[in-house]
Coordinates of C-alpha atoms in Angstrom, one line a residue:
M1 CA 2.7 35.9 -18.4
P2 CA 2.5 32.7 -16.4
R3 CA 5.5 31.7 -14.3
P4 CA 7.7 29.0 -15.8
M5 CA 7.4 25.6 -14.1
R6 CA 10.4 23.3 -14.2
I7 CA 9.5 19.6 -14.0
R8 CA 11.9 16.7 -13.9
L9 CA 10.7 14.0 -16.2
L10 CA 11.3 10.3 -16.1
R11 CA 12.0 8.0 -19.0
A12 CA 8.7 6.6 -20.3
P13 CA 8.3 2.9 -21.0
S14 CA 7.5 1.9 -24.5
L15 CA 4.5 3.8 -25.7
S16 CA 3.6 1.5 -28.5
R17 CA 1.0 -0.3 -26.3
I18 CA 0.3 2.3 -23.6
S19 CA -2.4 5.0 -23.7
F20 CA -1.8 7.8 -21.2
S21 CA -4.7 9.4 -19.4
F22 CA -4.7 13.2 -19.7
I23 CA -3.8 15.2 -16.6
V24 CA -4.4 18.5 -18.4
H25 CA -6.0 19.3 -21.7
S26 CA -4.0 18.6 -24.8
L27 CA -2.3 21.9 -25.8
S28 CA -1.0 22.6 -29.3
L29 CA 2.4 24.3 -29.6
S30 CA 0.8 26.9 -31.8
K31 CA -1.8 27.9 -29.2
A32 CA 0.1 28.0 -26.0
P33 CA 3.4 29.6 -25.0
L34 CA 5.3 26.3 -24.5
G35 CA 9.0 26.4 -24.5
V36 CA 9.4 22.8 -25.6
R37 CA 10.7 20.8 -28.5
A38 CA 9.0 17.9 -30.2
V39 CA 10.4 14.5 -29.5
G40 CA 9.6 11.0 -30.6
K41 CA 7.4 8.7 -28.5
G42 CA 9.2 7.1 -25.6
A43 CA 12.2 9.4 -25.6
P44 CA 13.5 10.6 -22.2
I45 CA 12.8 14.2 -21.4
V46 CA 14.7 15.7 -18.4
G47 CA 14.5 19.2 -17.0
L48 CA 11.8 20.5 -19.4
T49 CA 10.6 24.0 -18.8
I50 CA 6.9 24.5 -19.6
L51 CA 5.1 27.8 -19.7
V52 CA 1.4 27.2 -19.2
D53 CA -1.4 29.3 -17.8
P54 CA -2.2 27.5 -14.6
E55 CA -5.9 28.2 -15.1
S56 CA -5.9 26.0 -18.2
G57 CA -4.9 22.9 -16.3
R58 CA -6.0 21.2 -13.1
P59 CA -4.8 22.8 -9.8
N60 CA -2.6 19.8 -8.8
V61 CA -0.7 19.3 -12.0
W62 CA 2.3 21.2 -10.8
Q63 CA 2.6 19.1 -7.7
Y64 CA 2.8 15.8 -9.6
L65 CA 6.4 15.2 -10.4
G66 CA 6.5 11.4 -10.6
G67 CA 4.7 10.9 -13.9
C68 CA 5.7 12.0 -17.3
W69 CA 5.1 14.6 -20.0
I70 CA 5.2 13.4 -23.6
V71 CA 5.4 15.6 -26.7
D72 CA 4.5 13.7 -29.8
K73 CA 5.6 14.4 -33.4
R74 CA 2.5 16.6 -34.0
G75 CA 3.7 19.0 -31.3
V76 CA 1.0 18.2 -28.8
L77 CA 1.9 18.2 -25.1
R78 CA 0.2 15.3 -23.3
G79 CA 0.4 14.5 -19.6
G80 CA 0.1 11.1 -18.2
E81 CA 0.5 9.0 -15.1
W82 CA 1.5 5.3 -15.2
S83 CA -1.3 3.9 -13.1
V84 CA -4.2 5.4 -15.1
H85 CA -4.9 4.8 -18.7
A86 CA -7.3 6.4 -21.2
D87 CA -7.8 2.9 -22.6
K88 CA -9.6 1.4 -19.7
S89 CA -10.0 -2.1 -21.1
H90 CA -6.2 -2.2 -21.8
G91 CA -5.4 -1.1 -18.3
A92 CA -7.9 -3.6 -16.9
R93 CA -6.3 -6.5 -18.9
H94 CA -2.9 -5.7 -17.4
W95 CA -4.4 -5.6 -13.9
I96 CA -6.4 -8.8 -14.3
F97 CA -3.4 -10.7 -15.7
A98 CA -1.0 -9.5 -13.0
G99 CA -3.6 -10.2 -10.3
G100 CA -4.2 -13.7 -11.6
M101 CA -0.6 -14.5 -12.0
L102 CA 0.4 -13.2 -8.5
T103 CA -2.5 -15.1 -6.9
L104 CA -1.4 -18.3 -8.6
L105 CA 2.2 -17.8 -7.6
A106 CA 1.1 -17.2 -4.0
I107 CA -0.7 -20.6 -4.0
V108 CA 2.2 -22.4 -5.7
T109 CA 4.9 -21.1 -3.3
R110 CA 2.8 -21.9 -0.2
M111 CA 0.8 -25.0 -1.1
A112 CA 3.4 -27.4 0.4
T113 CA 2.8 -25.9 3.8
Y114 CA -1.0 -26.4 3.8
G115 CA -1.9 -28.7 6.7
H116 CA 1.5 -28.3 8.4
P117 CA 0.5 -28.1 12.1
D118 CA 3.7 -26.6 13.5
L119 CA 5.1 -24.0 11.0
H120 CA 5.9 -21.7 13.8
V121 CA 4.8 -21.6 17.5
D122 CA 3.6 -18.0 17.1
E123 CA 1.0 -18.6 14.4
A124 CA -0.1 -21.9 15.9
F125 CA -0.9 -20.0 19.1
Y126 CA -2.6 -17.2 17.2
F127 CA -5.1 -19.6 15.6
A128 CA -5.6 -21.5 18.9
A129 CA -6.2 -18.2 20.6
G130 CA -8.6 -17.2 17.8
V131 CA -10.7 -20.3 18.5
E132 CA -10.8 -19.3 22.2
V133 CA -11.9 -15.8 21.4
A134 CA -14.5 -17.0 18.9
Q135 CA -15.9 -19.1 21.8
G136 CA -16.2 -16.1 24.1
A137 CA -12.7 -15.5 25.6
V138 CA -11.7 -11.9 26.1
P139 CA -8.2 -11.0 24.8
F140 CA -5.8 -10.0 27.6
V141 CA -8.2 -11.3 30.2
D142 CA -8.8 -14.9 29.3
V143 CA -6.0 -15.3 26.8
W144 CA -2.9 -13.1 27.1
D145 CA -0.3 -11.8 24.6
R146 CA 1.2 -8.5 23.5
K147 CA -0.5 -8.5 20.1
P148 CA -3.1 -5.8 19.8
P149 CA -6.8 -6.7 20.0
G150 CA -7.3 -6.5 16.2
H151 CA -4.9 -9.4 15.8
F152 CA -7.0 -11.5 18.1
M153 CA -10.2 -10.4 16.3
L154 CA -8.7 -11.3 12.9
F155 CA -7.9 -14.9 13.9
A156 CA -11.2 -15.2 15.8
A157 CA -13.0 -14.3 12.5
L158 CA -11.0 -17.0 10.7
A159 CA -11.9 -19.5 13.5
M160 CA -15.6 -18.7 13.0
I161 CA -15.2 -19.8 9.4
S162 CA -13.7 -23.1 10.6
N163 CA -11.8 -24.3 13.6
C164 CA -9.5 -26.3 11.2
F165 CA -6.1 -24.6 11.3
V166 CA -5.7 -24.8 7.6
T167 CA -8.2 -21.9 7.5
Y168 CA -5.6 -19.4 8.6
Q169 CA -3.0 -20.8 6.1
I170 CA -5.4 -20.3 3.2
A171 CA -6.3 -16.8 4.5
A172 CA -2.6 -16.0 4.7
T173 CA -2.2 -17.0 1.1
L174 CA -5.0 -14.7 0.0
F175 CA -3.6 -11.8 2.1
A176 CA -0.1 -12.4 0.6
A177 CA -1.5 -12.4 -2.9
A178 CA -3.5 -9.2 -2.3
T179 CA -0.4 -7.5 -0.9
A180 CA 1.6 -8.5 -3.9
I181 CA -1.1 -7.0 -6.1
A182 CA -1.0 -3.8 -4.0
I183 CA 2.8 -3.7 -4.5
Y184 CA 2.2 -4.1 -8.3
T185 CA -0.3 -1.1 -8.1
I186 CA 2.3 1.1 -6.4
A187 CA 5.1 0.1 -8.7
R188 CA 2.9 0.8 -11.8
R189 CA 3.3 4.5 -11.0
L190 CA 7.0 4.2 -11.7
V191 CA 7.5 1.4 -14.3
S192 CA 5.7 -0.6 -17.0
P193 CA 3.3 -3.4 -16.1
W194 CA 5.6 -6.3 -16.6
Q195 CA 8.3 -4.6 -14.5
A196 CA 5.8 -3.8 -11.8
S197 CA 4.7 -7.4 -11.6
L198 CA 8.3 -8.3 -10.8
G199 CA 7.9 -6.4 -7.5
G200 CA 4.9 -8.6 -6.6
V201 CA 6.8 -11.8 -7.7
I202 CA 9.8 -11.0 -5.6
Y203 CA 7.6 -10.2 -2.6
L204 CA 5.9 -13.6 -2.7
L205 CA 9.2 -15.4 -3.0
S206 CA 11.0 -13.4 -0.3
I207 CA 8.3 -13.7 2.4
C208 CA 8.9 -17.5 2.4
L209 CA 12.6 -17.0 2.9
F210 CA 11.9 -14.8 5.9
H211 CA 9.5 -17.2 7.7
G212 CA 6.4 -15.7 6.1
Q213 CA 5.3 -19.0 4.4
G214 CA 2.5 -19.3 7.0
G215 CA 0.5 -16.8 9.0
Q216 CA 2.9 -14.5 10.8
S217 CA 1.2 -11.2 11.7
P218 CA 3.0 -9.1 9.0
I219 CA 1.5 -11.3 6.3
F220 CA -1.9 -9.9 7.3
Y221 CA -1.1 -6.3 8.2
N222 CA 1.2 -5.8 5.2
L223 CA -1.9 -5.7 3.1
F224 CA -3.3 -2.8 5.0
M225 CA -0.1 -0.8 4.8
A226 CA 0.5 -1.5 1.1
S227 CA -3.1 -0.6 0.3
A228 CA -2.7 2.6 2.3
A229 CA 0.5 3.5 0.4
A230 CA -1.2 2.9 -2.9
A231 CA -4.2 5.0 -1.9
L232 CA -1.9 7.9 -0.8
L233 CA 0.0 7.9 -4.0
A234 CA -3.2 7.8 -6.1
A235 CA -4.5 10.7 -4.0
S236 CA -1.5 12.9 -4.6
T237 CA -2.7 13.9 -8.1
A238 CA -6.3 14.7 -7.0
L239 CA -6.0 16.0 -3.4
N240 CA -8.5 18.8 -3.8
R241 CA -11.1 16.6 -5.4
R242 CA -13.5 14.3 -3.6
R243 CA -11.8 11.3 -4.9
G244 CA -8.5 12.4 -3.5
Q245 CA -9.9 13.2 -0.1
A246 CA -11.6 9.8 0.0
L247 CA -8.4 8.1 -0.9
V248 CA -6.5 9.8 1.9
A249 CA -9.2 9.0 4.4
A250 CA -9.1 5.4 3.3
A251 CA -5.3 5.3 3.7
M252 CA -5.5 6.7 7.2
L253 CA -8.1 4.2 8.2
L254 CA -6.2 1.3 6.7
A255 CA -3.0 2.3 8.5
G256 CA -5.0 2.5 11.7
I257 CA -6.3 -1.0 11.3
A258 CA -2.8 -2.2 10.7
I259 CA -1.7 -0.8 14.1
T260 CA -4.4 -2.9 15.8
I261 CA -2.8 -6.0 14.3
K262 CA 0.8 -5.1 15.1
T263 CA 1.8 -2.2 17.2
T264 CA 5.1 -1.5 15.3
A265 CA 3.1 -0.5 12.3
V266 CA 2.6 2.8 14.0
F267 CA 5.8 4.2 12.6
E268 CA 4.8 3.6 9.0
A269 CA 1.3 5.0 9.8
I270 CA 2.8 8.2 11.3
W271 CA 4.8 8.7 8.1
F272 CA 1.8 8.2 5.9
G273 CA 0.0 10.9 8.0
I274 CA 2.9 13.3 7.7
F275 CA 3.0 12.7 4.0
A276 CA -0.7 13.4 3.6
A277 CA -0.4 16.5 5.7
L278 CA 2.5 17.8 3.6
L279 CA 0.5 17.2 0.4
Q280 CA -2.4 19.1 1.8
V281 CA -0.3 22.1 3.0
R282 CA 1.5 22.2 -0.3
S283 CA -1.8 22.1 -2.2
S284 CA -3.8 24.6 -0.2
G285 CA -1.6 26.2 2.4
L286 CA -1.9 25.9 6.2
G287 CA -5.4 27.4 6.5
A288 CA -8.5 26.4 8.3
V289 CA -9.5 23.9 5.6
S290 CA -6.2 22.2 5.7
L291 CA -6.2 22.0 9.5
R292 CA -9.6 20.4 9.6
R293 CA -8.6 17.8 7.1
I294 CA -5.4 17.0 8.8
I295 CA -7.1 16.6 12.2
G296 CA -9.7 14.4 10.6
W297 CA -7.0 12.2 9.1
I298 CA -5.4 11.9 12.6
V299 CA -8.7 10.9 14.1
L300 CA -9.3 8.3 11.4
G301 CA -5.8 6.8 11.9
A302 CA -6.3 6.6 15.7
L303 CA -10.0 5.5 15.5
P304 CA -9.5 1.7 15.5
T305 CA -7.2 1.8 18.5
L306 CA -9.4 4.3 20.3
L307 CA -12.5 2.1 19.8
F308 CA -10.7 -0.9 21.3
A309 CA -9.4 1.1 24.2
A310 CA -12.8 2.6 24.9
W311 CA -14.4 -0.9 25.0
Y312 CA -11.8 -2.2 27.4
A313 CA -12.2 0.8 29.7
A314 CA -16.0 0.5 29.6
S315 CA -15.9 -3.2 30.3
G316 CA -13.6 -2.8 33.4
Y317 CA -10.6 -4.3 31.7
W318 CA -8.5 -1.2 31.3
D319 CA -5.6 -2.5 33.5
E320 CA -5.3 -5.7 31.4
Y321 CA -5.4 -3.7 28.2
W322 CA -2.8 -1.1 29.3
T323 CA -0.5 -3.7 30.6
A324 CA -0.6 -5.7 27.4
M325 CA -0.3 -2.7 25.1
V326 CA 2.3 -0.6 27.0
L327 CA 3.7 -1.9 30.2
S328 CA 4.5 -5.4 29.0
N329 CA 6.7 -4.0 26.2
L330 CA 8.6 -1.9 28.7
R331 CA 9.0 -4.8 31.1
K332 CA 10.4 -7.3 28.6
P333 CA 14.2 -7.2 28.6
V334 CA 16.2 -7.0 25.4
E335 CA 17.6 -10.3 24.5
E336 CA 21.3 -10.4 25.4
T337 CA 22.6 -13.0 23.0
G338 CA 22.4 -13.5 19.2
N339 CA 21.0 -10.1 18.3
L340 CA 23.9 -8.8 16.3
S341 CA 24.6 -12.1 14.5
R342 CA 21.0 -12.4 13.5
L343 CA 21.0 -8.8 12.3
A344 CA 24.1 -9.5 10.2
I345 CA 22.5 -12.5 8.6
L346 CA 19.3 -10.5 7.8
V347 CA 21.3 -7.8 6.2
M348 CA 23.1 -10.3 4.0
M349 CA 19.9 -11.9 3.0
L350 CA 18.4 -8.5 2.1
L351 CA 21.5 -7.3 0.1
P352 CA 20.0 -7.8 -3.4
L353 CA 16.8 -5.9 -2.5
L354 CA 18.8 -3.2 -0.6
A355 CA 21.1 -2.7 -3.6
A356 CA 18.2 -2.5 -6.1
S357 CA 16.3 -0.1 -3.9
S358 CA 19.3 2.1 -3.6
V359 CA 19.6 2.3 -7.4
A360 CA 15.9 3.0 -7.7
M361 CA 16.1 5.8 -5.2
V362 CA 18.7 7.5 -7.4
R363 CA 16.5 7.2 -10.5
I364 CA 13.2 8.5 -9.1
A365 CA 12.5 12.1 -8.3
G366 CA 10.0 14.5 -6.8
L367 CA 7.0 13.3 -4.8
E368 CA 7.6 9.6 -5.1
K369 CA 11.2 9.9 -4.0
G370 CA 10.2 11.7 -0.8
F371 CA 7.4 9.2 -0.2
F372 CA 9.6 6.1 -0.5
A373 CA 12.5 7.6 1.5
G374 CA 10.1 8.3 4.4
W375 CA 8.4 5.0 4.1
L376 CA 11.7 3.0 4.1
A377 CA 12.9 5.0 7.1
A378 CA 9.7 4.4 9.0
A379 CA 9.8 0.7 8.2
V380 CA 13.4 0.5 9.4
I381 CA 12.5 2.3 12.7
G382 CA 9.7 -0.3 13.2
F383 CA 12.2 -3.1 12.5
V384 CA 14.8 -1.9 15.1
S385 CA 12.2 -0.9 17.7
V386 CA 12.1 -4.6 18.7
P387 CA 15.8 -5.5 18.4
A388 CA 15.5 -9.3 18.5
F389 CA 16.0 -9.4 14.7
Y390 CA 14.3 -12.7 14.0
L391 CA 13.7 -13.6 10.3
H392 CA 9.9 -12.7 10.3
Y393 CA 10.6 -9.3 11.8
T394 CA 11.9 -8.4 8.3
L395 CA 8.6 -9.0 6.6
P396 CA 7.3 -5.4 6.9
L397 CA 10.4 -4.1 5.2
L398 CA 9.7 -6.2 2.1
V399 CA 6.7 -4.1 1.0
P400 CA 8.4 -0.8 0.3
L401 CA 11.5 -2.6 -1.0
C402 CA 9.6 -4.7 -3.5
A403 CA 7.5 -1.8 -4.6
L404 CA 10.6 0.3 -5.3
T405 CA 13.1 -2.1 -6.7
P406 CA 11.6 -2.6 -10.2
V407 CA 12.7 1.0 -11.0
A408 CA 16.3 -0.4 -11.0
L409 CA 15.5 -2.0 -14.3
G410 CA 15.9 1.4 -15.8
L411 CA 19.6 0.4 -15.8
P412 CA 19.0 -2.9 -17.7
R413 CA 22.1 -4.9 -16.9
L414 CA 22.5 -3.8 -13.3
G415 CA 18.8 -3.8 -12.6
A416 CA 18.3 -7.3 -14.1
T417 CA 21.2 -8.7 -12.1
L418 CA 20.0 -7.3 -8.8
L419 CA 16.4 -8.3 -9.3
G420 CA 17.3 -11.7 -10.7
T421 CA 19.5 -12.3 -7.6
A422 CA 16.7 -11.2 -5.3
A423 CA 14.3 -13.6 -7.1
V424 CA 16.7 -16.5 -7.0
T425 CA 18.0 -16.2 -3.4
P426 CA 14.8 -17.5 -1.8
A427 CA 15.0 -20.7 -3.9
L428 CA 18.6 -21.3 -2.8
F429 CA 17.7 -21.2 0.9
Y430 CA 14.1 -22.3 1.1
S431 CA 12.4 -25.4 -0.2
F432 CA 9.1 -24.4 -1.8
F433 CA 7.9 -27.9 -2.4
D434 CA 8.8 -29.7 0.8
F435 CA 5.6 -31.8 1.0
A436 CA 7.5 -34.5 2.9
D437 CA 8.2 -32.1 5.9
T438 CA 4.4 -31.4 6.1
R439 CA 3.6 -35.1 6.1
K440 CA 6.2 -35.8 8.7
A441 CA 4.8 -33.0 11.0
Q442 CA 1.3 -34.2 10.5
A443 CA 2.3 -37.8 11.5
A444 CA 4.1 -36.5 14.5
M445 CA 1.2 -34.3 15.6
T446 CA -1.2 -37.3 15.2
V447 CA 0.9 -39.4 17.6
L448 CA 1.0 -36.5 20.1
L449 CA -2.7 -35.9 19.8
E450 CA -3.6 -39.5 20.3
A451 CA -1.4 -39.6 23.4
V452 CA -3.2 -36.5 24.8
E453 CA -6.6 -38.0 24.1
R454 CA -5.9 -41.3 25.7
S455 CA -4.3 -39.8 28.8
E456 CA -6.4 -40.6 31.8
G457 CA -7.2 -38.2 34.6
D458 CA -9.7 -35.4 35.4
G459 CA -7.2 -32.6 35.5
P460 CA -6.5 -30.2 32.6
V461 CA -4.0 -30.4 29.8
L462 CA -1.0 -28.2 30.4
I463 CA 1.2 -27.3 27.4
Y464 CA 4.3 -26.0 29.1
H465 CA 6.7 -26.1 26.2
G466 CA 5.2 -27.5 23.0
P467 CA 2.7 -26.9 20.1
P468 CA -0.2 -24.9 21.5
L469 CA -2.3 -26.1 18.6
L470 CA -2.8 -29.3 20.6
Y471 CA -5.3 -27.4 22.8
T472 CA -7.5 -26.8 19.7
L473 CA -7.0 -30.3 18.1
S474 CA -7.9 -32.1 21.4
G475 CA -10.9 -29.8 22.1
T476 CA -9.3 -28.6 25.3
K477 CA -9.8 -25.1 26.7
F478 CA -6.9 -23.0 27.7
P479 CA -6.2 -23.7 31.4
T480 CA -4.5 -20.3 31.8
P481 CA -4.4 -16.9 30.1
L482 CA -0.7 -17.6 29.7
A483 CA -1.4 -20.3 27.2
F484 CA 1.4 -19.2 24.8
P485 CA 4.2 -21.6 26.0
N486 CA 6.9 -18.9 25.9
H487 CA 5.1 -17.0 28.7
L488 CA 5.6 -20.0 31.0
H489 CA 9.1 -21.2 30.1
S490 CA 11.0 -18.2 28.9
A491 CA 12.9 -16.0 31.3
A492 CA 12.4 -13.0 29.0
E493 CA 8.6 -13.3 29.5
R494 CA 8.7 -13.7 33.2
N495 CA 6.1 -11.4 34.9
V496 CA 5.7 -9.1 31.8
S497 CA 1.9 -9.6 32.0
H498 CA -0.5 -8.6 34.8
I499 CA -0.1 -12.2 36.1
D500 CA 2.8 -13.4 38.2
T501 CA 4.3 -16.2 36.2
L502 CA 5.6 -18.4 39.1
S503 CA 2.3 -18.0 41.0
E504 CA 0.4 -19.0 37.9
V505 CA 2.4 -22.1 37.3
R506 CA 1.9 -23.1 41.0
R507 CA -1.8 -22.6 40.5
L508 CA -1.9 -24.8 37.4
L509 CA 0.0 -27.6 39.2
A510 CA -2.4 -27.4 42.1
L511 CA -5.2 -28.3 39.6
D512 CA -3.5 -31.7 39.2
P513 CA -3.1 -31.6 35.4
A514 CA -3.7 -35.0 33.8
T515 CA -1.4 -34.3 30.9
I516 CA 1.7 -32.2 30.5
V517 CA 3.3 -31.4 27.2
D518 CA 7.0 -30.4 27.2
R519 CA 10.0 -30.3 24.9
K520 CA 13.4 -31.9 25.5
T521 CA 15.2 -28.6 25.6
A522 CA 16.4 -26.2 28.2
A523 CA 13.9 -23.7 29.6
T524 CA 15.3 -20.3 30.5
N525 CA 12.8 -19.8 33.3
T526 CA 14.4 -22.2 35.6
Q527 CA 11.9 -21.6 38.4
T528 CA 8.9 -22.8 36.5
A529 CA 10.9 -25.5 34.7
T530 CA 11.9 -27.1 38.0
L531 CA 8.3 -27.2 39.2
V532 CA 6.7 -28.5 36.0
R533 CA 9.3 -31.1 35.2
S534 CA 9.5 -32.4 38.7
Y535 CA 5.7 -32.8 38.7
A536 CA 5.8 -34.7 35.4
R537 CA 8.7 -36.9 36.5
E538 CA 7.1 -37.8 39.8
N539 CA 3.4 -38.1 38.8
C540 CA 3.2 -38.9 35.1
R541 CA 4.5 -41.4 32.6
V542 CA 5.7 -40.7 29.0
L543 CA 2.9 -41.6 26.5
A544 CA 4.6 -40.2 23.3
S545 CA 7.7 -38.5 22.1
E546 CA 8.0 -37.0 18.6
P547 CA 10.3 -34.5 16.9
M548 CA 8.4 -31.2 16.1
M549 CA 9.1 -27.6 15.3
K550 CA 9.9 -27.0 11.7
G551 CA 13.6 -26.7 11.1
W552 CA 14.6 -27.8 14.6
D553 CA 13.2 -31.3 15.2
I554 CA 13.1 -30.9 18.9
E555 CA 11.4 -33.8 20.7
V556 CA 8.0 -33.0 22.1
V557 CA 7.0 -35.3 25.0
V558 CA 3.5 -36.0 26.2
H559 CA 3.5 -36.9 29.9
G560 CA 0.2 -38.5 30.6
D561 CA -1.9 -40.5 33.1
C562 CA -0.7 -38.1 35.8
K563 CA -1.7 -39.0 39.3
A564 CA -2.4 -36.3 41.8
P565 CA 0.5 -36.0 44.2
A566 CA 0.0 -37.2 47.7
P567 CA -0.9 -34.4 50.1
K568 CA 2.0 -33.0 52.1

């Protein structure tokens, strides 16, 4: 007699318009030893004990605990999973509607920023660097930053489409929409379609609150992590079939690509690998086949990084690569001020999502519960691994939180309150339709650009502390690999690269720059600030001064018509 299997079952959404795909063959109560009772459609079933010959079903059925089992009034046991429907056209309609709605919402929530030239100094530099790389610059050699090479390649690909910076903003919109759709796909395993769509909606609203209204790196790599998570969960019910193995392989490769865009994604990628390995061992034991598969998945996850590393080693740039990827992160000091206050603010802003996800974790069980617990823990580790706690550092956390929180709607009043608060909070603290700010920034950038272009002199343009997009807009090449202004003016960035910062600034000033762009604000690297500002004061005149930097309105000054200093 087959061994009884106890399966915890979740409340099904309304079955009036949902057709479940069969995980096992339909079994009549009169033909199989099933210790069950007949219930109406949609009724909750918890702790049901089922006696079924394992050979009559698929091998992985007993490992799938996150779906549901339904016994209809005719006494037929049917198995189903939320994300797959027997009625393909009906499931496709749900997906098309959700995808279209989320894409439209992504456009609406971000369209006011299209054309804004200074949303954030980071992303402005990313695109300017992408233009340089598209024109032949080698990351870490000709243009330096700690971002992995995949990040440079992504923005270089966008620059190849067009060197107009709006390109990256449109691409970021498409990536954000696709990530929201992936979140919807994950949540569909747990809740009904309309509830799952709320996860995508809250994601699109929340990323704007956390400085993700533009092209910060998580806006791009979140798509790869969300897609990897969706693929892993889909593979969990078919691990020993070709489809399941292909999905796991795709998940590992997607996670590996994410690591080449942002290094901190490695923690989530490691958890995805552990989860896949646990599924494999649970399914087939720790034999030779399982070991081969697990090793193959590790190789796939590491492959994108290994390919980049091999190229740099073969090209003679290993020292630059190793310094950027490893040593620079060890050299950079932890910021001493503001960390805890920023962390407290972030936690307060995340409270509705944190509360809803806590409720959701109580309500789910089995495979999904373990997966989400590990995913959230890995995302938190990635978050605290760089303890500066700026708003955009929170963006990776939003993917697992938004995929999980719709489950809280199982408690209608509490869940609706928490998700409603999470959806409304961004509108209270972020202006989604601030077209005036974009027009103001465009006008200011035009004034600065005209000043740079009319500045006379044969020397280079040096942006010491200002919008790096001026390099691209003026058609000027980077005069230094340290073109990201923070590398020149911030004490925290002093000598973290393979280039000595003070020596590099002296070299730049020896080129007799014709134009220097600076901000009217303190620079923490006092050594370089003294040199650059003394040069500008003694040899240049002010051609323009405009407030820039979204949310701060700090004056950007163009010192132009610089004359070469008299020889000493």
